[in-house]
Amino acid sequence: MILAIDIGGTKMAAAHVDEDGAVLSTRRAATPQDADAETLWKTLADLVEPLAPGVTGVGVGCGGPMTWPSGEVSPLNIPGWRDFPLRARLAGRFPGLPVRIHNDAICVAVAEHWRGHGRGVADMLGMVVSTGVGGGLVLGGRLINGGTGNAGHIGHIVVEPDGGPPCGCGGHGCLEAVARGPALTEWALARGWTPGTAAGDGLYREDRAVTGRALAADALAGDPVALAAMRRAGRALGIAIASATHLCDLDLVTIGGGLSQAGEPLFGPLEEALREHARMAFARRLRVLPAALGQEAGLVGAAALVLVGDRY
Ligand SMILES: [Zn+2]
């Protein structure tokens, strides 16, 4: 039984994951906001304590950037941790056990390859489209790390080189700058979108907040600005995926995260842009699918780092 941990800017999750990838006894806690490093660590330590007895290894997914594989983390969305030695602290708490850590988007990609649509697929890119846009690359059935553990960063492929929006990385026109949820909602608000209008009174009432999920719901209900926003994201994704496919000769791309359930308003324009740009015969076989695994994907992938360490 592996102790799997998934750490994000709004919540931390921990669970037991068995050798088949089943997630058991999940525990969650809100990530303390504006907290110092030790307060954050105590929240995590308290979260995992009841799950500690009997585990044989620890797998961790955490927001980047981080040094890898040593696991000093500086998650963009958790300012209290800068160069925090997360892997070493967990190794201290679980002496003698293997402790492995990777970028959270890579854990989602690993999960999708191990237990999702990627089962039996040799060459795939697992993507996450949410607050950010990330990914992990599996080639020849093995996770590709790159020199510093950062291979698969499709969010920073440039899709709008001329006049594209500024990106958190310091560049501009990156896929992430165009297609991340907050960029889409901002784009739509500036063009007159009001959350929930198309969905109608009584429907999606909980979604009147400005979220990517609300935008996706309004697009499905036919709101023209929401549809245009999804089209903008879909086309950017299709262009980036076409580039990745030519570079890596992929069979499959999976899309997880908040926008993965956006349906035809996102995936229609994505397929259209992909077919427009992926013209080489070998690239036409690519399939793009919404991820099979949901919220638990990060935990499943984190466990796989330990359970299937020879591939991931
Ligand atoms: Zn960027």
Tab-separated table of C-alpha atoms and ligand atoms in Angstrom:
chain	number	residue	atom	x	y	z
A	1	MET	CA	0.000	0.000	0.000
A	2	ILE	CA	1.415	3.340	-1.103
A	3	LEU	CA	0.826	6.684	0.568
A	4	ALA	CA	-0.013	9.058	-2.296
A	5	ILE	CA	0.008	12.828	-1.823
A	6	ASP	CA	-1.262	15.544	-4.193
A	7	ILE	CA	-0.428	19.142	-3.278
A	8	GLY	CA	-2.029	22.131	-4.965
A	9	GLY	CA	-2.572	25.807	-4.267
A	10	THR	CA	-6.107	25.352	-2.906
A	11	LYS	CA	-6.054	21.852	-1.421
A	12	MET	CA	-3.860	19.002	-0.308
A	13	ALA	CA	-4.993	15.392	-0.722
A	14	ALA	CA	-3.572	12.128	0.603
A	15	ALA	CA	-4.734	8.542	0.181
A	16	HIS	CA	-3.761	4.899	0.162
A	17	VAL	CA	-3.302	3.543	-3.356
A	18	ASP	CA	-3.037	-0.209	-3.894
A	19	GLU	CA	-0.977	-1.990	-6.540
A	20	ASP	CA	-3.901	-1.936	-8.990
A	21	GLY	CA	-4.238	1.841	-8.710
A	22	ALA	CA	-7.364	1.792	-6.515
A	23	VAL	CA	-7.601	4.912	-4.334
A	24	LEU	CA	-8.706	4.241	-0.746
A	25	SER	CA	-9.306	6.363	2.364
A	26	THR	CA	-8.767	9.751	0.705
A	27	ARG	CA	-8.245	12.680	3.070
A	28	ARG	CA	-8.276	16.333	2.021
A	29	ALA	CA	-7.346	19.623	3.659
A	30	ALA	CA	-7.432	23.216	2.463
A	31	THR	CA	-3.956	24.533	1.688
A	32	PRO	CA	-3.415	27.335	4.235
A	33	GLN	CA	-3.252	30.671	2.412
A	34	ASP	CA	-0.539	33.209	3.240
A	35	ALA	CA	1.039	30.598	5.537
A	36	ASP	CA	4.738	30.139	6.306
A	37	ALA	CA	6.694	27.025	5.373
A	38	GLU	CA	6.288	25.225	8.709
A	39	THR	CA	2.538	25.896	8.931
A	40	LEU	CA	2.148	24.376	5.479
A	41	TRP	CA	4.285	21.381	6.502
A	42	LYS	CA	2.249	20.832	9.690
A	43	THR	CA	-0.989	20.821	7.670
A	44	LEU	CA	0.475	18.149	5.411
A	45	ALA	CA	1.960	16.122	8.286
A	46	ASP	CA	-1.404	16.109	10.127
A	47	LEU	CA	-3.167	15.103	6.905
A	48	VAL	CA	-0.971	12.050	6.258
A	49	GLU	CA	-0.539	10.900	9.885
A	50	PRO	CA	-3.662	8.659	10.068
A	51	LEU	CA	-2.609	7.033	6.774
A	52	ALA	CA	0.989	6.359	7.798
A	53	PRO	CA	0.777	2.895	9.453
A	54	GLY	CA	1.723	0.051	7.111
A	55	VAL	CA	2.581	1.996	3.952
A	56	THR	CA	5.524	0.722	1.895
A	57	GLY	CA	6.363	3.857	-0.058
A	58	VAL	CA	5.409	7.489	-0.588
A	59	GLY	CA	4.594	9.125	-3.933
A	60	VAL	CA	4.040	12.866	-4.225
A	61	GLY	CA	2.687	15.176	-6.903
A	62	CYS	CA	3.240	18.870	-6.288
A	63	GLY	CA	2.858	22.078	-8.261
A	64	GLY	CA	6.047	23.253	-9.926
A	65	PRO	CA	8.650	24.428	-10.257
A	66	MET	CA	10.827	22.045	-8.263
A	67	THR	CA	14.305	20.628	-8.369
A	68	TRP	CA	13.975	17.064	-9.528
A	69	PRO	CA	14.429	14.323	-8.399
A	70	SER	CA	15.639	15.796	-5.087
A	71	GLY	CA	12.291	17.533	-4.566
A	72	GLU	CA	12.918	21.047	-3.289
A	73	VAL	CA	9.617	22.667	-4.224
A	74	SER	CA	8.668	26.284	-5.015
A	75	PRO	CA	5.025	25.964	-6.180
A	76	LEU	CA	3.839	29.100	-7.987
A	77	ASN	CA	0.517	28.955	-6.108
A	78	ILE	CA	2.053	28.305	-2.658
A	79	PRO	CA	4.288	31.328	-1.903
A	80	GLY	CA	5.167	30.013	1.590
A	81	TRP	CA	7.266	27.222	0.083
A	82	ARG	CA	10.348	28.416	-1.755
A	83	ASP	CA	13.048	25.763	-2.163
A	84	PHE	CA	11.224	23.806	0.549
A	85	PRO	CA	12.827	20.344	0.918
A	86	LEU	CA	9.545	18.449	0.678
A	87	ARG	CA	10.981	15.096	-0.406
A	88	ALA	CA	13.656	15.204	2.299
A	89	ARG	CA	11.118	16.106	5.001
A	90	LEU	CA	8.874	13.208	3.992
A	91	ALA	CA	11.883	10.878	3.863
A	92	GLY	CA	12.632	11.973	7.445
A	93	ARG	CA	9.075	11.157	8.497
A	94	PHE	CA	9.151	7.764	6.681
A	95	PRO	CA	12.708	6.497	7.229
A	96	GLY	CA	13.723	3.560	5.057
A	97	LEU	CA	10.820	3.923	2.622
A	98	PRO	CA	11.128	5.051	-0.992
A	99	VAL	CA	9.846	8.612	-1.426
A	100	ARG	CA	9.397	9.897	-4.981
A	101	ILE	CA	8.101	13.255	-6.156
A	102	HIS	CA	7.194	14.808	-9.494
A	103	ASN	CA	5.344	17.740	-11.008
A	104	ASP	CA	1.576	17.406	-10.504
A	105	ALA	CA	0.798	17.558	-14.235
A	106	ILE	CA	3.295	14.765	-14.850
A	107	CYS	CA	1.533	12.660	-12.195
A	108	VAL	CA	-1.774	13.157	-14.031
A	109	ALA	CA	-0.141	12.068	-17.304
A	110	VAL	CA	1.396	9.016	-15.628
A	111	ALA	CA	-1.989	8.068	-14.151
A	112	GLU	CA	-3.655	8.346	-17.540
A	113	HIS	CA	-0.987	6.121	-19.092
A	114	TRP	CA	-1.023	3.569	-16.291
A	115	ARG	CA	-4.751	3.326	-15.571
A	116	GLY	CA	-6.617	5.558	-18.051
A	117	HIS	CA	-6.980	5.800	-21.826
A	118	GLY	CA	-3.217	5.345	-22.188
A	119	ARG	CA	-3.189	1.681	-21.129
A	120	GLY	CA	-1.294	-0.253	-23.790
A	121	VAL	CA	-0.375	2.948	-25.691
A	122	ALA	CA	3.356	3.425	-26.264
A	123	ASP	CA	3.499	7.116	-27.150
A	124	MET	CA	1.266	9.711	-25.558
A	125	LEU	CA	1.063	13.172	-24.090
A	126	GLY	CA	-1.131	13.593	-21.010
A	127	MET	CA	-2.297	17.188	-20.624
A	128	VAL	CA	-3.948	19.191	-17.864
A	129	VAL	CA	-5.921	22.299	-18.852
A	130	SER	CA	-7.002	24.141	-15.759
A	131	THR	CA	-5.621	27.177	-13.895
A	132	GLY	CA	-2.458	26.382	-15.822
A	133	VAL	CA	-1.696	24.179	-18.817
A	134	GLY	CA	0.745	21.341	-18.188
A	135	GLY	CA	1.626	17.908	-19.413
A	136	GLY	CA	3.714	14.787	-19.232
A	137	LEU	CA	5.243	12.832	-22.078
A	138	VAL	CA	5.355	9.039	-22.336
A	139	LEU	CA	7.423	7.666	-25.239
A	140	GLY	CA	8.179	4.006	-25.802
A	141	GLY	CA	6.012	3.235	-22.780
A	142	ARG	CA	8.223	5.189	-20.382
A	143	LEU	CA	7.912	8.617	-18.803
A	144	ILE	CA	10.338	11.082	-20.390
A	145	ASN	CA	11.842	13.335	-17.718
A	146	GLY	CA	14.273	15.458	-19.697
A	147	GLY	CA	17.456	16.822	-18.169
A	148	THR	CA	15.773	18.458	-15.179
A	149	GLY	CA	12.448	16.613	-14.954
A	150	ASN	CA	10.642	19.238	-17.022
A	151	ALA	CA	9.942	17.452	-20.311
A	152	GLY	CA	6.325	17.740	-21.459
A	153	HIS	CA	5.827	21.424	-20.610
A	154	ILE	CA	3.412	21.942	-23.505
A	155	GLY	CA	1.878	24.977	-21.796
A	156	HIS	CA	4.807	27.066	-22.986
A	157	ILE	CA	4.733	26.077	-26.637
A	158	VAL	CA	4.155	29.375	-28.478
A	159	VAL	CA	0.843	29.514	-30.339
A	160	GLU	CA	0.532	33.306	-30.877
A	161	PRO	CA	4.026	34.677	-31.501
A	162	ASP	CA	2.796	38.062	-32.743
A	163	GLY	CA	0.909	40.023	-30.112
A	164	GLY	CA	-0.087	37.029	-27.997
A	165	PRO	CA	-0.924	37.666	-24.332
A	166	PRO	CA	1.858	37.826	-21.714
A	167	CYS	CA	2.600	34.545	-19.930
A	168	GLY	CA	3.522	33.817	-16.313
A	169	CYS	CA	6.832	32.426	-17.563
A	170	GLY	CA	7.910	35.882	-18.727
A	171	GLY	CA	7.303	35.197	-22.407
A	172	HIS	CA	4.186	35.867	-24.450
A	173	GLY	CA	1.838	33.971	-26.723
A	174	CYS	CA	2.330	30.647	-24.899
A	175	LEU	CA	-0.504	28.091	-25.000
A	176	GLU	CA	-0.973	28.576	-21.252
A	177	ALA	CA	-1.342	32.359	-21.624
A	178	VAL	CA	-4.184	31.797	-24.133
A	179	ALA	CA	-5.970	28.675	-22.862
A	180	ARG	CA	-5.665	28.634	-19.060
A	181	GLY	CA	-9.067	28.969	-17.366
A	182	PRO	CA	-8.469	32.436	-15.863
A	183	ALA	CA	-7.223	33.795	-19.221
A	184	LEU	CA	-10.387	32.518	-20.927
A	185	THR	CA	-12.772	33.969	-18.350
A	186	GLU	CA	-10.944	37.317	-18.477
A	187	TRP	CA	-11.139	37.297	-22.286
A	188	ALA	CA	-14.875	36.531	-22.136
A	189	LEU	CA	-15.669	39.112	-19.438
A	190	ALA	CA	-13.945	41.801	-21.502
A	191	ARG	CA	-16.357	40.931	-24.340
A	192	GLY	CA	-19.522	41.121	-22.269
A	193	TRP	CA	-19.920	37.587	-20.881
A	194	THR	CA	-21.947	37.374	-17.666
A	195	PRO	CA	-21.619	34.017	-15.899
A	196	GLY	CA	-24.796	31.952	-15.974
A	197	THR	CA	-26.849	33.994	-18.460
A	198	ALA	CA	-27.078	31.349	-21.142
A	199	ALA	CA	-27.680	28.585	-18.629
A	200	GLY	CA	-30.847	30.358	-17.458
A	201	ASP	CA	-32.293	31.033	-14.039
A	202	GLY	CA	-32.284	28.019	-11.766
A	203	LEU	CA	-29.717	26.175	-13.852
A	204	TYR	CA	-26.075	26.259	-12.885
A	205	ARG	CA	-26.912	28.717	-10.145
A	206	GLU	CA	-23.792	27.613	-8.279
A	207	ASP	CA	-21.788	28.510	-11.355
A	208	ARG	CA	-22.526	32.218	-11.360
A	209	ALA	CA	-18.967	32.643	-10.193
A	210	VAL	CA	-16.376	33.568	-12.795
A	211	THR	CA	-14.881	30.119	-13.411
A	212	GLY	CA	-13.761	28.113	-16.402
A	213	ARG	CA	-16.472	25.592	-15.517
A	214	ALA	CA	-19.165	28.272	-15.699
A	215	LEU	CA	-17.765	29.469	-19.012
A	216	ALA	CA	-17.823	25.918	-20.380
A	217	ALA	CA	-21.426	25.441	-19.181
A	218	ASP	CA	-22.511	28.689	-20.854
A	219	ALA	CA	-20.793	27.631	-24.073
A	220	LEU	CA	-22.696	24.329	-24.036
A	221	ALA	CA	-25.889	26.351	-23.543
A	222	GLY	CA	-25.104	28.451	-26.637
A	223	ASP	CA	-23.820	31.745	-25.192
A	224	PRO	CA	-21.987	33.313	-28.171
A	225	VAL	CA	-19.158	34.931	-26.187
A	226	ALA	CA	-18.564	31.751	-24.162
A	227	LEU	CA	-18.560	29.769	-27.421
A	228	ALA	CA	-15.988	32.173	-28.886
A	229	ALA	CA	-13.797	31.782	-25.779
A	230	MET	CA	-13.934	27.974	-26.031
A	231	ARG	CA	-13.148	28.221	-29.735
A	232	ARG	CA	-10.130	30.409	-28.940
A	233	ALA	CA	-8.868	27.850	-26.395
A	234	GLY	CA	-9.652	24.878	-28.624
A	235	ARG	CA	-7.776	26.293	-31.594
A	236	ALA	CA	-4.726	27.135	-29.455
A	237	LEU	CA	-4.747	23.606	-28.031
A	238	GLY	CA	-5.075	22.087	-31.508
A	239	ILE	CA	-2.118	24.095	-32.836
A	240	ALA	CA	0.095	23.132	-29.879
A	241	ILE	CA	-0.942	19.474	-30.083
A	242	ALA	CA	-0.156	19.388	-33.813
A	243	SER	CA	3.376	20.619	-33.060
A	244	ALA	CA	3.862	18.109	-30.260
A	245	THR	CA	2.574	15.295	-32.455
A	246	HIS	CA	5.002	16.020	-35.258
A	247	LEU	CA	7.870	16.299	-32.795
A	248	CYS	CA	7.119	13.126	-30.822
A	249	ASP	CA	5.135	10.891	-33.248
A	250	LEU	CA	2.254	10.428	-30.798
A	251	ASP	CA	-0.643	7.938	-30.768
A	252	LEU	CA	-2.717	9.705	-28.126
A	253	VAL	CA	-3.220	12.995	-26.310
A	254	THR	CA	-5.471	13.076	-23.240
A	255	ILE	CA	-6.851	16.291	-21.779
A	256	GLY	CA	-7.628	16.423	-18.063
A	257	GLY	CA	-8.329	19.283	-15.675
A	258	GLY	CA	-11.240	21.675	-15.342
A	259	LEU	CA	-11.795	22.233	-19.068
A	260	SER	CA	-11.733	18.543	-20.008
A	261	GLN	CA	-15.540	18.330	-19.662
A	262	ALA	CA	-16.184	21.303	-21.965
A	263	GLY	CA	-17.390	19.018	-24.757
A	264	GLU	CA	-17.942	19.985	-28.384
A	265	PRO	CA	-17.470	23.781	-27.940
A	266	LEU	CA	-13.822	23.084	-26.997
A	267	PHE	CA	-13.055	19.791	-28.733
A	268	GLY	CA	-14.675	20.728	-32.072
A	269	PRO	CA	-12.363	23.718	-32.732
A	270	LEU	CA	-9.463	21.713	-31.271
A	271	GLU	CA	-9.953	18.903	-33.803
A	272	GLU	CA	-10.416	21.442	-36.613
A	273	ALA	CA	-7.129	23.241	-35.832
A	274	LEU	CA	-5.352	19.933	-35.285
A	275	ARG	CA	-6.438	18.549	-38.690
A	276	GLU	CA	-5.490	21.875	-40.296
A	277	HIS	CA	-1.943	21.711	-38.939
A	278	ALA	CA	-1.171	18.001	-38.479
A	279	ARG	CA	-0.747	17.169	-42.156
A	280	MET	CA	2.033	14.586	-42.225
A	281	ALA	CA	0.595	11.114	-42.787
A	282	PHE	CA	2.016	9.729	-39.523
A	283	ALA	CA	0.433	12.557	-37.508
A	284	ARG	CA	-3.096	11.887	-38.763
A	285	ARG	CA	-3.490	8.791	-36.618
A	286	LEU	CA	-3.440	10.857	-33.426
A	287	ARG	CA	-6.463	10.578	-31.147
A	288	VAL	CA	-7.344	13.361	-28.667
A	289	LEU	CA	-9.589	12.301	-25.766
A	290	PRO	CA	-10.867	13.822	-22.530
A	291	ALA	CA	-8.965	12.126	-19.680
A	292	ALA	CA	-10.549	8.946	-18.322
A	293	LEU	CA	-9.491	9.648	-14.749
A	294	GLY	CA	-10.912	12.573	-12.799
A	295	GLN	CA	-10.000	14.271	-9.553
A	296	GLU	CA	-8.037	11.277	-8.255
A	297	ALA	CA	-5.619	11.150	-11.192
A	298	GLY	CA	-2.894	13.058	-9.335
A	299	LEU	CA	-2.954	10.547	-6.477
A	300	VAL	CA	-2.906	7.533	-8.823
A	301	GLY	CA	0.061	8.960	-10.737
A	302	ALA	CA	1.961	9.822	-7.567
A	303	ALA	CA	1.577	6.221	-6.394
A	304	ALA	CA	2.716	4.916	-9.780
A	305	LEU	CA	6.037	6.753	-9.347
A	306	VAL	CA	6.765	4.232	-6.580
A	307	LEU	CA	4.759	1.177	-7.698
A	308	VAL	CA	5.928	1.236	-11.338
A	309	GLY	CA	9.197	3.083	-10.874
A	310	ASP	CA	10.894	1.262	-13.747
A	311	ARG	CA	8.545	2.954	-16.249
A	312	TYR	CA	7.726	6.197	-14.453
B	1	ZN	ZN	4.917	30.719	-21.023
